[in-house]
Coordinates of C-alpha atoms and ligand atoms in Angstrom, one line a residue:
X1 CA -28.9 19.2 -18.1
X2 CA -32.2 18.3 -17.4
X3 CA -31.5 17.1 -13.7
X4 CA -29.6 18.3 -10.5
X5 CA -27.8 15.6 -10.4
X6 CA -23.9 15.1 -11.0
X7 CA -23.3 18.8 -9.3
X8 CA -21.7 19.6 -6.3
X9 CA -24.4 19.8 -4.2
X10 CA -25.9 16.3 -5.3
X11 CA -23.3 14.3 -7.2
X12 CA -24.0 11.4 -9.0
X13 CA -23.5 8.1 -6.9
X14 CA -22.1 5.3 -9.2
X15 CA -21.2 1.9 -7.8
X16 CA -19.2 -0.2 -9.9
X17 CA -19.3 -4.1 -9.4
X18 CA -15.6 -5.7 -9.9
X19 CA -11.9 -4.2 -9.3
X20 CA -10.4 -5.2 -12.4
X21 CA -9.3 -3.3 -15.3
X22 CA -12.6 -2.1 -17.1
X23 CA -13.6 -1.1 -13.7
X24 CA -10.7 1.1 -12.9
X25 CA -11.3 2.8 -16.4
X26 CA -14.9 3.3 -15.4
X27 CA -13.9 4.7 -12.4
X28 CA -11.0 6.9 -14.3
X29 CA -13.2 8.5 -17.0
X30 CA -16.4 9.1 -14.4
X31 CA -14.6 10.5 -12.1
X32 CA -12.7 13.0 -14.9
X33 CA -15.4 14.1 -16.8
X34 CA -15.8 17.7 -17.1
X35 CA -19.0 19.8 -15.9
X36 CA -20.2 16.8 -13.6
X37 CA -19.3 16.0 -10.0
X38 CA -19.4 12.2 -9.8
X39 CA -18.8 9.8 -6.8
X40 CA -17.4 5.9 -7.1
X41 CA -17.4 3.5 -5.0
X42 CA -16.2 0.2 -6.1
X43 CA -16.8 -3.2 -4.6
X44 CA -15.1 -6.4 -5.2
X45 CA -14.9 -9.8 -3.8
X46 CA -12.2 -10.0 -2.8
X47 CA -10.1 -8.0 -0.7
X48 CA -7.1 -7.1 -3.2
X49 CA -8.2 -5.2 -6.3
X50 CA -7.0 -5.5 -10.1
X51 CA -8.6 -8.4 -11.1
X52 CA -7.0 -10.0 -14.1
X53 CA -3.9 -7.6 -13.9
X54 CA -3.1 -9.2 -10.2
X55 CA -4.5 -12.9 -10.9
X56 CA -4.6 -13.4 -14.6
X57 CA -1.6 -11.6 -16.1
X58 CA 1.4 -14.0 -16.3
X59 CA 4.1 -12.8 -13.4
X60 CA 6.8 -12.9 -15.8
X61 CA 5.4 -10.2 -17.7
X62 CA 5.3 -7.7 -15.1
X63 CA 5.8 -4.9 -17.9
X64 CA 2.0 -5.5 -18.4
X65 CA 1.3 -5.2 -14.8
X66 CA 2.5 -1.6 -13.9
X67 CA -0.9 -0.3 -15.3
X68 CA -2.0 -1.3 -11.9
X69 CA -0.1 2.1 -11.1
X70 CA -2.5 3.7 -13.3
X71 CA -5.8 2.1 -10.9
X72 CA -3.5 3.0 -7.9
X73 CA -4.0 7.2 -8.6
X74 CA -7.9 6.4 -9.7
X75 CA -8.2 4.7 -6.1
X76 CA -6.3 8.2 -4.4
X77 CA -9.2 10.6 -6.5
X78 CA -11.3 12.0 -3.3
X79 CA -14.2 10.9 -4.9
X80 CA -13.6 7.3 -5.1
X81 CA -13.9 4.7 -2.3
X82 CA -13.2 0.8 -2.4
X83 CA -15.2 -1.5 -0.5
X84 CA -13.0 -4.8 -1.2
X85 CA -14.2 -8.4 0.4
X86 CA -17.4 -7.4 -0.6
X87 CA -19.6 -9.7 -2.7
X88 CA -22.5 -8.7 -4.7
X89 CA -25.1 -11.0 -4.3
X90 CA -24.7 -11.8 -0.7
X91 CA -23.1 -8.7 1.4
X92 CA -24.5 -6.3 -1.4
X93 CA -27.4 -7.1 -3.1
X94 CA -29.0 -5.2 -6.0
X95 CA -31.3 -3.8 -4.6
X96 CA -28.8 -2.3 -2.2
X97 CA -26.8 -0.9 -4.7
X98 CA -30.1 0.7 -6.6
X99 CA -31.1 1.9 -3.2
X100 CA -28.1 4.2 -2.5
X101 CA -26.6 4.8 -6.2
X102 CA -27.4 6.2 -9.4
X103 CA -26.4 4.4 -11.6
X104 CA -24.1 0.8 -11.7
X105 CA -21.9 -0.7 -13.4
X106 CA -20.9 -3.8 -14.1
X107 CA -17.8 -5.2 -14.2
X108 CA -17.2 -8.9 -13.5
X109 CA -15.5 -10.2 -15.9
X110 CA -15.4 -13.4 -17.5
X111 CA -14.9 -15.7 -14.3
X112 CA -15.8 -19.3 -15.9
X113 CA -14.0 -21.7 -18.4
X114 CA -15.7 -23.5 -21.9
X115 CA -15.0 -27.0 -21.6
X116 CA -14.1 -29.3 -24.1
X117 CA -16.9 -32.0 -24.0
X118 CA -15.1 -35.1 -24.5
X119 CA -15.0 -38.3 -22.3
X120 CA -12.6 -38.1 -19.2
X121 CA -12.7 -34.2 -19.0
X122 CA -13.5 -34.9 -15.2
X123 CA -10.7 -37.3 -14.3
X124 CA -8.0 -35.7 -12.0
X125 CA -5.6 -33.3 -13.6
X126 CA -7.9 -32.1 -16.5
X127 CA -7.9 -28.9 -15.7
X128 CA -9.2 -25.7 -17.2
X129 CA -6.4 -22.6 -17.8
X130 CA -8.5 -20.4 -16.2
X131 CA -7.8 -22.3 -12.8
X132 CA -4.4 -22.9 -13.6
X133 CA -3.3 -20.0 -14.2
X134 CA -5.2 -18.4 -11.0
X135 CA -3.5 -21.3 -8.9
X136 CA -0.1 -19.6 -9.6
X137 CA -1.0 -16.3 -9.4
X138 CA -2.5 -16.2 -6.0
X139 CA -6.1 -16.2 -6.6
X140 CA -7.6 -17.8 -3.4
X141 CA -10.4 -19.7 -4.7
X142 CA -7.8 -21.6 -6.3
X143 CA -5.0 -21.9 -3.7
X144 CA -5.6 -25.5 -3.0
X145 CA -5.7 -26.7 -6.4
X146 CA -3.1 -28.9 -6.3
X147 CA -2.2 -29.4 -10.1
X148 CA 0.2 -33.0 -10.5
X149 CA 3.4 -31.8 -11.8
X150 CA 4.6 -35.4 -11.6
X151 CA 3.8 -36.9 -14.7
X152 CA 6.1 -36.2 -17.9
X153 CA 4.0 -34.8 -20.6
X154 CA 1.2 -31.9 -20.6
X155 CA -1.2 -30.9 -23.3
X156 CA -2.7 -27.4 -23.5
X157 CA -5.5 -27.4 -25.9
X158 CA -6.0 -24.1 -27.8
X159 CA -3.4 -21.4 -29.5
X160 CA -4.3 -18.3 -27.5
X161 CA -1.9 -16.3 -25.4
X162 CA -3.6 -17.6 -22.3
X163 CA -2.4 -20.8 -23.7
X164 CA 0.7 -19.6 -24.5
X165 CA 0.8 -17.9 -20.9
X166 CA 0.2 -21.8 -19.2
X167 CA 2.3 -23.7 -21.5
X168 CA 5.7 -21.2 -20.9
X169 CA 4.9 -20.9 -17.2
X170 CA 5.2 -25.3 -17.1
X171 CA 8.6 -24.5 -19.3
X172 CA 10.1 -21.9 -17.3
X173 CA 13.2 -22.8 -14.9
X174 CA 12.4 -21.9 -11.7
X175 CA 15.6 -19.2 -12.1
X176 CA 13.2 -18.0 -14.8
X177 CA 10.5 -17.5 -12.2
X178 CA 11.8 -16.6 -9.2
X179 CA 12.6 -13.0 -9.4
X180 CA 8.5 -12.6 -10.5
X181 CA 5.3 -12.2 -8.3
X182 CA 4.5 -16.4 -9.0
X183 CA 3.4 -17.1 -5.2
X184 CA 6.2 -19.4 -3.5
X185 CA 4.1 -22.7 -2.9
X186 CA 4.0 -22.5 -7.6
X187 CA 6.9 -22.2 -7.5
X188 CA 7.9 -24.8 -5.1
X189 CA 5.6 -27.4 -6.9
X190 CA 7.3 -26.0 -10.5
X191 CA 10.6 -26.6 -9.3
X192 CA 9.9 -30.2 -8.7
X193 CA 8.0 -30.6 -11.7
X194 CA 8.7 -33.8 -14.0
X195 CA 7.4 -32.3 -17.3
X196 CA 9.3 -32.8 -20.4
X197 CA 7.2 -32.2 -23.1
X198 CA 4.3 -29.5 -23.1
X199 CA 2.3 -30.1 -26.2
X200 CA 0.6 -26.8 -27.5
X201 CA -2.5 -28.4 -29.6
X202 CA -4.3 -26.4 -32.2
X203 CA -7.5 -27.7 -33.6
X204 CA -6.7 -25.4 -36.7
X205 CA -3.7 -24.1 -38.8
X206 CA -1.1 -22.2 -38.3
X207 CA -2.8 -19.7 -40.4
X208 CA -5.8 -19.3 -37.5
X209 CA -3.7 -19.3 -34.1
X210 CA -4.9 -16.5 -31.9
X211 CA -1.4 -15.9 -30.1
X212 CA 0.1 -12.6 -31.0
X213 CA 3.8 -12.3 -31.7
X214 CA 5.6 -11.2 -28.6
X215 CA 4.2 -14.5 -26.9
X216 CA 5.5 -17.2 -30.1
X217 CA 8.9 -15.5 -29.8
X218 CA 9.6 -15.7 -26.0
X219 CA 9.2 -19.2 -26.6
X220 CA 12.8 -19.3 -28.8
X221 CA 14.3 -17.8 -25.6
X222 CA 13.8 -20.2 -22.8
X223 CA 16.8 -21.9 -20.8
X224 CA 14.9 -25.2 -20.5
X225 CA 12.7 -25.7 -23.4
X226 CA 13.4 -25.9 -27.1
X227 CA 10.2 -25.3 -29.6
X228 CA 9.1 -27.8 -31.8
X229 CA 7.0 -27.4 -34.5
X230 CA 7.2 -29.6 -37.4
X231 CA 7.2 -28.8 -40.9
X232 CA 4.7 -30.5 -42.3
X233 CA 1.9 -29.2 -40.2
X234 CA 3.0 -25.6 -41.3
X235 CA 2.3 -26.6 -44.7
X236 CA -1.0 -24.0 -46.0
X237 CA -4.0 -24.9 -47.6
X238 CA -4.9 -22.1 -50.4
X239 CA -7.5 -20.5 -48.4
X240 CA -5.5 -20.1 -45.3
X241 CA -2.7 -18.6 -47.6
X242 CA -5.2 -16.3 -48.9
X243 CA -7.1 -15.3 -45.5
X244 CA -3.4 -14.0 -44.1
X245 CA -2.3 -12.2 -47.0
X246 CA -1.3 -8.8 -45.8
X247 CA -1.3 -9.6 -42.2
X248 CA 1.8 -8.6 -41.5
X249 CA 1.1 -10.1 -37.7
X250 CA 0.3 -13.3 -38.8
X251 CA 3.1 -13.8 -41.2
X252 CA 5.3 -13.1 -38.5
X253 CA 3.5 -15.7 -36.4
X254 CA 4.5 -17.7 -39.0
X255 CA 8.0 -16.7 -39.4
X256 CA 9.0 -17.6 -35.9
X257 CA 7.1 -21.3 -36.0
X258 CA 9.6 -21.9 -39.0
X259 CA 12.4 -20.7 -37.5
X260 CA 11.4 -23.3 -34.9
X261 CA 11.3 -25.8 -37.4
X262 CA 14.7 -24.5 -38.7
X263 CA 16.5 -24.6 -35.6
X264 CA 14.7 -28.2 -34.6
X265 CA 15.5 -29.8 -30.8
X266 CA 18.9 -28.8 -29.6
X267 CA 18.6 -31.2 -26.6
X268 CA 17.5 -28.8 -23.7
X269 CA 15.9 -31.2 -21.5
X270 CA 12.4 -29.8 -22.0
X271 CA 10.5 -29.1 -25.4
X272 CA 7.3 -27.2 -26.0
X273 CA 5.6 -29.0 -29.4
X274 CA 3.2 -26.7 -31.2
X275 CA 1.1 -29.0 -32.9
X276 CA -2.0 -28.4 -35.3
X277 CA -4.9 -29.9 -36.8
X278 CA -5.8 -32.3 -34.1
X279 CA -8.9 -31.9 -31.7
X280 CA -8.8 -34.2 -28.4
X281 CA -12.2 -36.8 -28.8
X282 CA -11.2 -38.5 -25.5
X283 CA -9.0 -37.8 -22.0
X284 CA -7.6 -41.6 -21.6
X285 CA -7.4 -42.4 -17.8
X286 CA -5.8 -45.3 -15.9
X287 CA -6.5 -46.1 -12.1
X288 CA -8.3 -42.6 -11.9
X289 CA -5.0 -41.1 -14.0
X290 CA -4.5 -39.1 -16.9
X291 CA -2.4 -41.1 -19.3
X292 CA -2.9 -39.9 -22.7
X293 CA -5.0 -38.0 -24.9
X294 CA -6.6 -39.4 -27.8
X295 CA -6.5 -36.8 -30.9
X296 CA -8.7 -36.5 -34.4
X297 CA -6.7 -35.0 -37.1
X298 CA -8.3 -32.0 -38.9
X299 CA -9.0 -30.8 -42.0
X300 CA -9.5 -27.2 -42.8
X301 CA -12.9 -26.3 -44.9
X302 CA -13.8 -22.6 -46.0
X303 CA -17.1 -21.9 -45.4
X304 CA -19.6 -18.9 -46.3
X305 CA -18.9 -15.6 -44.9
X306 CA -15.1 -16.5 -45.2
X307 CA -14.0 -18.1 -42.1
X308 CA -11.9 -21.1 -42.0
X309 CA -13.5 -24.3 -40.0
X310 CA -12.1 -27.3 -38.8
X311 CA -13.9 -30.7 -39.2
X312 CA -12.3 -34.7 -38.3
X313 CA -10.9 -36.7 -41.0
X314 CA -11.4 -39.7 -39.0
X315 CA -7.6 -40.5 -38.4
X316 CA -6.6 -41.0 -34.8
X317 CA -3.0 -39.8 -32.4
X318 CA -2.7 -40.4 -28.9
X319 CA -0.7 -38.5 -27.2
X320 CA 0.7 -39.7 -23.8
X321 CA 0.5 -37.0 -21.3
X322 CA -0.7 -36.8 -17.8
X323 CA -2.2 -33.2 -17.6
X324 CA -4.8 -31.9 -19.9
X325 CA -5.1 -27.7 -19.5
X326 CA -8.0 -26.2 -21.5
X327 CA -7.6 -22.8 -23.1
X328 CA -10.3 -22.6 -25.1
X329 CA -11.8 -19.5 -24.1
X330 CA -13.4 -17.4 -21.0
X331 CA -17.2 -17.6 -20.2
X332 CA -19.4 -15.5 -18.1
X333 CA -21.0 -16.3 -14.8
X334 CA -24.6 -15.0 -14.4
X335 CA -25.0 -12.2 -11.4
X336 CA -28.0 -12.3 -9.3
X337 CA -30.8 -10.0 -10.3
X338 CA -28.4 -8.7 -13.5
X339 CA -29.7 -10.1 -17.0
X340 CA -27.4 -12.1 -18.6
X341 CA -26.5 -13.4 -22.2
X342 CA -26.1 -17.7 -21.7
X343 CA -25.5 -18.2 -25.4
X344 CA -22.6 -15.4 -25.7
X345 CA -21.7 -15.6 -21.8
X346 CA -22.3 -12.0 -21.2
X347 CA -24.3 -9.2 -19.9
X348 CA -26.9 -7.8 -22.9
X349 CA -26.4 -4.5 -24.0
X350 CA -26.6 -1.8 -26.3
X351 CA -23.3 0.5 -26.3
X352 CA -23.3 -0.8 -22.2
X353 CA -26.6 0.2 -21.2
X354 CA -27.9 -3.0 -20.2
X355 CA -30.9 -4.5 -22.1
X356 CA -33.5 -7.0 -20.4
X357 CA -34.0 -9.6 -22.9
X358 CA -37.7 -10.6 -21.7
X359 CA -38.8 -6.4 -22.8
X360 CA -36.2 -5.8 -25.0
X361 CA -35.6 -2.5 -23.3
X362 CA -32.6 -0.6 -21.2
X363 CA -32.5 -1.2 -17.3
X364 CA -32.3 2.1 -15.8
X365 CA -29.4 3.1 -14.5
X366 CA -27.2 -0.1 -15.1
X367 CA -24.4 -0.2 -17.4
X368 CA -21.5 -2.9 -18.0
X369 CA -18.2 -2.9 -19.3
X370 CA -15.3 -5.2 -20.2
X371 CA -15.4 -8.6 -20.7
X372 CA -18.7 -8.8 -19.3
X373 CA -19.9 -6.6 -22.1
X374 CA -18.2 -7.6 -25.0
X375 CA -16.9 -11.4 -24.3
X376 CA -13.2 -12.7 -23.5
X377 CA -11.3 -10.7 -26.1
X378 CA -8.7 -8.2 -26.8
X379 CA -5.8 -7.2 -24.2
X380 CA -6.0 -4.9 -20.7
X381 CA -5.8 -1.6 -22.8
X382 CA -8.6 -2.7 -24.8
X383 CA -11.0 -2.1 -21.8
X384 CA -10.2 1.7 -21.7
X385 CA -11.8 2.5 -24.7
X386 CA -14.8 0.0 -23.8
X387 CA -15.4 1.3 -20.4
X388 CA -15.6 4.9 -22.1
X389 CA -18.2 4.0 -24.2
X390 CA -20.4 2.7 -21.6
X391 CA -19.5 5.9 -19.5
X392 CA -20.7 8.2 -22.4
X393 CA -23.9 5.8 -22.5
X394 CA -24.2 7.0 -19.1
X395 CA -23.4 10.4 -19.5
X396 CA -25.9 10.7 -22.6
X397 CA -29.0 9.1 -20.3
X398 CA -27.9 11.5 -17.9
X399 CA -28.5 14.7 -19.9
X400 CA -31.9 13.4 -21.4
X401 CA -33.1 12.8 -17.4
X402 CA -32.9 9.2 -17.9
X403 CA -31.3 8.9 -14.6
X404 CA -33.7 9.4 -11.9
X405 CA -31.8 9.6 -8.0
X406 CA -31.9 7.3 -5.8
X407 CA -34.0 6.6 -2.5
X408 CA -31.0 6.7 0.0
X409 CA -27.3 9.0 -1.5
X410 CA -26.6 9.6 1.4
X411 CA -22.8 8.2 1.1
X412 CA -22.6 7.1 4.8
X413 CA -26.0 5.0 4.3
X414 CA -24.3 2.9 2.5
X415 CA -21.6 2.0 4.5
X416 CA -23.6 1.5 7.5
X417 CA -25.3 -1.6 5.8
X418 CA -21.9 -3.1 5.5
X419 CA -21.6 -2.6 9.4
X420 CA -24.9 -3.7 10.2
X421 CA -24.3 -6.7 8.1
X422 CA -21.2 -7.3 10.0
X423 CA -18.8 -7.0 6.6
X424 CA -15.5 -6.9 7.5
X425 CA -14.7 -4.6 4.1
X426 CA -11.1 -3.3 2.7
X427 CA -10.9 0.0 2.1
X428 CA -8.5 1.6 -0.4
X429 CA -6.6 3.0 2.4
X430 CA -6.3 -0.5 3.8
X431 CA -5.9 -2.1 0.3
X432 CA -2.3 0.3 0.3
X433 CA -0.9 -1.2 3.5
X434 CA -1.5 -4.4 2.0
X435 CA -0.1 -3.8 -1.2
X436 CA 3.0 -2.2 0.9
X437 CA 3.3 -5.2 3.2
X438 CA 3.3 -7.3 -0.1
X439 CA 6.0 -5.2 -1.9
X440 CA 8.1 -4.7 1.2
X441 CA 8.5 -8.5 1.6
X442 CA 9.6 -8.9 -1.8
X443 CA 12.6 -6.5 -1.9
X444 CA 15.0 -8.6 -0.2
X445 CA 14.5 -11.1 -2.6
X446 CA 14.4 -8.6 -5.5
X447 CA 10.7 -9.5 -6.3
X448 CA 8.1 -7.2 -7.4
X449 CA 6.1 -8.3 -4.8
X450 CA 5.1 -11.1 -2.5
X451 CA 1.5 -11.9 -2.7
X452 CA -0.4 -13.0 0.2
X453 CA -3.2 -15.4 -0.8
X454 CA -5.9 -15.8 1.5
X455 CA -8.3 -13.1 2.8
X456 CA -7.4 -13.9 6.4
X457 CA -3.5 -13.5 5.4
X458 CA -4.2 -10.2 4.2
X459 CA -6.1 -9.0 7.3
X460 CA -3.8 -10.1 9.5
X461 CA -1.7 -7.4 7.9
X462 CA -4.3 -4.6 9.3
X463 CA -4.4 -5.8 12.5
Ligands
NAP1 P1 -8.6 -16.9 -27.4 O1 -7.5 -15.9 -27.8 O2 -10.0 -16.7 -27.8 O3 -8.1 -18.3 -27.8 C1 -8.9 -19.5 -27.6 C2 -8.3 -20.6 -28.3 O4 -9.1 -21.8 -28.0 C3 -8.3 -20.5 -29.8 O5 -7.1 -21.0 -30.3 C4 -9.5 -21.4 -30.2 O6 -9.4 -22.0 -31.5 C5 -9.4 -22.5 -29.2 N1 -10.6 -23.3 -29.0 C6 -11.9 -22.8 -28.7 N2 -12.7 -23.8 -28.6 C7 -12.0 -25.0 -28.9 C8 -12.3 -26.3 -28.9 N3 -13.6 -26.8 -28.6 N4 -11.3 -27.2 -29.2 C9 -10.1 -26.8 -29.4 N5 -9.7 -25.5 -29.4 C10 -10.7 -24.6 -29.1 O7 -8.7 -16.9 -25.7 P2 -7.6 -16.9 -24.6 O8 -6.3 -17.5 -24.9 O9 -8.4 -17.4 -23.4 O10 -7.4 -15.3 -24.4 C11 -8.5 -14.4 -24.0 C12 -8.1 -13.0 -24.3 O11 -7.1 -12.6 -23.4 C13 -7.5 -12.8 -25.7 O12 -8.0 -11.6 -26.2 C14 -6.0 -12.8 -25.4 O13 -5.3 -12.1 -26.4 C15 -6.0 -12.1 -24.1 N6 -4.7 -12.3 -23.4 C16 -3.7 -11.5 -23.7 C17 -2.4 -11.8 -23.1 C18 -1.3 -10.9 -23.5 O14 -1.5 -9.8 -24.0 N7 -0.1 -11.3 -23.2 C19 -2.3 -12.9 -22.3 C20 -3.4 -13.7 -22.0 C21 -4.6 -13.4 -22.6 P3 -10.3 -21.4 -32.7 O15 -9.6 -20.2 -33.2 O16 -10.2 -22.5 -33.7 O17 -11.7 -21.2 -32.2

């Protein structure tokens, strides 16, 4: 090793930017790596860590959240800290962080939403997934968002699983829901919801949905919904046909929308219409109100390179509906002083080691990992393998002295500015009471948990 750093004496300081899930595996494979003595301390926003696996991750699939458990024994190594309520940018800037740490990683996520770019995207209503689904998960930015559950149709345009996520959430009965983590006012509003008929609108086939199959099939076991899907629009053109052969997923995708056809609308009083082709051109408002969606019908076209576009025959549906939830897809937000992709969303970089576009080289000692690195895809366990190979990245600069120390390690220094700043941070210690007083609360009710939503909520807990 052609430093000191990383050994007993001097370990390596690493601050790590965001508490979600590609953090946490940053966090897990620095802190375990053999022959180095590494320190973390991890800052996020807000006060409760987790990220997407607290405010993302549907609260009826609470089998997905127990990796939190995993986070929970990274946050208990002695070499890790948590400074929650903590946002970079403002209380921490970057030249903080470069001031006391080694090295830093990012790990922010994907905190934005595309948009659709059609007339009436803005009216009331038209609302992205993203802040749907962090309405009813807790997320306090988007406590007070108020969705209109009165009206009798939704449409949720795209056929991903956040999609699917949005679209069985508004199908649910609240019996469905209320043994989950869903905070109580979603549920309240769900339980006097008017919807009837949540549209699931695919601008492709059924050939090029991104759902996976657990999510389709849940949907043929719902107490209040029935799924339609009609026969005709499963009908595939020859390229489709050919571009799934031997995808055993996707076949089975397929198999449950024609069972759906099969078994047709048994009269449950809601029904969840997976429809395909059709793109929205325009949000139709009334007195300020959503009140239908106009739709183009598609046709598929293969292009070079193989993939499978969609383009407007010029035929027209309007659907009546007065919610509009886009899924299309997760977008970046740029981080003060960090480079950042605006094309792809994202953070540049070369195996993680960030890259400034304007030299085309690494920045020294900055790393990124998860969505911010590699875009919206994949599931929570895809992170682990991601955030290893921007650890090694690290690891490798490390060993070739790429890594120079910083001005200040002293660990306290760094928690002093905090003070001096007058931060009122969560520490991992703190974040466990929380988490206890959430949990606690639930039991009588014999839910996982019951999440309290505002920053001031949760310090009230401490006090
Ligand atoms: P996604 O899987 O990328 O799906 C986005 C959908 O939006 C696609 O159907 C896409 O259609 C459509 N779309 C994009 N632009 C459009 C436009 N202008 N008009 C109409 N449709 C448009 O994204 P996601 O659903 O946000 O999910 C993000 C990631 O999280 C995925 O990897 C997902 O699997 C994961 N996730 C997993 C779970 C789970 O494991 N249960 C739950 C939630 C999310 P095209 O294909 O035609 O572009």
């Amino acid at each position: 090793m052609a430093t000191t750093l990383a050994t007993p004496e001097r370990p390596l300081r690493v601050a790590i930017v965001g508490a979600g899930p590609s953090g946490f595996y940053a966090a897990a494979a620095l802190l375990k790596e053999e022959g180095y003595k590494v320190t973390v301390d991890m800052y996020d926003r807000l006060v409760a860590p987790h990220g997407l696996v607290r405010y993302g991750v549907a609260p009826d699939h609470q089998n997905i959240k127990a990796v939190a458990k995993t986070y929970d024994r990274t946050a208990a190594d002695p070499g890790f800290r948590y400074f929650g309520n903590v946002e970079f940018g403002k209380q921490i800037t970057h030249e903080d962080l470069h001031r006391h740490y080694d090295a830093i990683f990012y790990a922010t996520g994907a905190q934005s939403d595309r948009r659709l770019g059609v007339p009436g995207e803005d009216l009331p209503n038209s609302l992205s997934a993203t802040e749907f689904v962090a309405w009813y998960n807790g997320h306090p930015d988007f406590r007070d968002l108020n969705p209109d559950l009165s009206c009798e149709a939704a449409i949720v345009v795209g056929v991903g699983n956040v999609a699917m996520d949005v679209a069985r959430i508004l199908a649910k009965s609240v019996d469905e829901l209320k043994a989950t983590d869903i905070t109580d006012y979603a549920l309240e509003a769900l339980a006097k919801s008017s919807i009837k008929d949540i549209y699931i609108v695919a601008r492709r086939g059924p050939a090029q949905v991104k759902f996976t199959n657990a999510e389709v099939r849940e949907f043929g076991h719902l107490a209040l919904a029935d799924p339609i899907v009609l026969d005709s629009e499963l009908r595939l053109d020859r390229a489709s046909s050919a571009s799934i052969e031997g995808d055993t997923s996707m076949q089975k995708n397929l198999d449950y929308l024609r069972a759906y056809v099969e078994i047709g609308n048994t009269g449950k009083p809601r029904r969840v219409h997976f429809r395909f082709l059709l793109s929205p051109v325009e949000i139709i408002g009334e007195d300020g109100k959503i009140v239908a969606v106009k739709m183009e019908r598609n046709q598929l076209r293969a292009v070079a390179g193989g993939d499978i576009i969609a383009g407007g025959t010029g035929q027209y549906e309007t659907i009546p509906a007065g919610m509009i939830l886009r899924s299309v897809g997760y977008k970046g937000s740029p981080l003060p002083g960090v480079p950042y992709d605006t094309r792809k969303g994202t953070i540049p970089n070369e195996l993680g080691r960030v890259i400034d576009p304007a030299s085309d080289k690494t920045v020294r000692g900055e790393y990124v990992v998860g969505w911010a690195k590699r875009g919206p895809t994949g599931v929570i366990g895809t992170n682990k393998p991601d955030s290893i190979e921007s650890v090694n990245s690290m690891f490798e600069d490390l060993q070739k002295g790429k890594l120079h120390g910083c001005e200040d390690p002293n660990p306290d220094a760094a928690v002093a500015l905090l003070q001096e700043r007058g931060v009122r941070y969560v520490t991992a210690d703190e974040w466990r009471k929380i988490d206890a007083y959430e949990v606690n609360s639930g039991k009588p009710q014999g839910r996982p948990r019951i999440k309290l939503v505002k920053a001031d909520e949760m310090l009230d807990v401490l006090k």
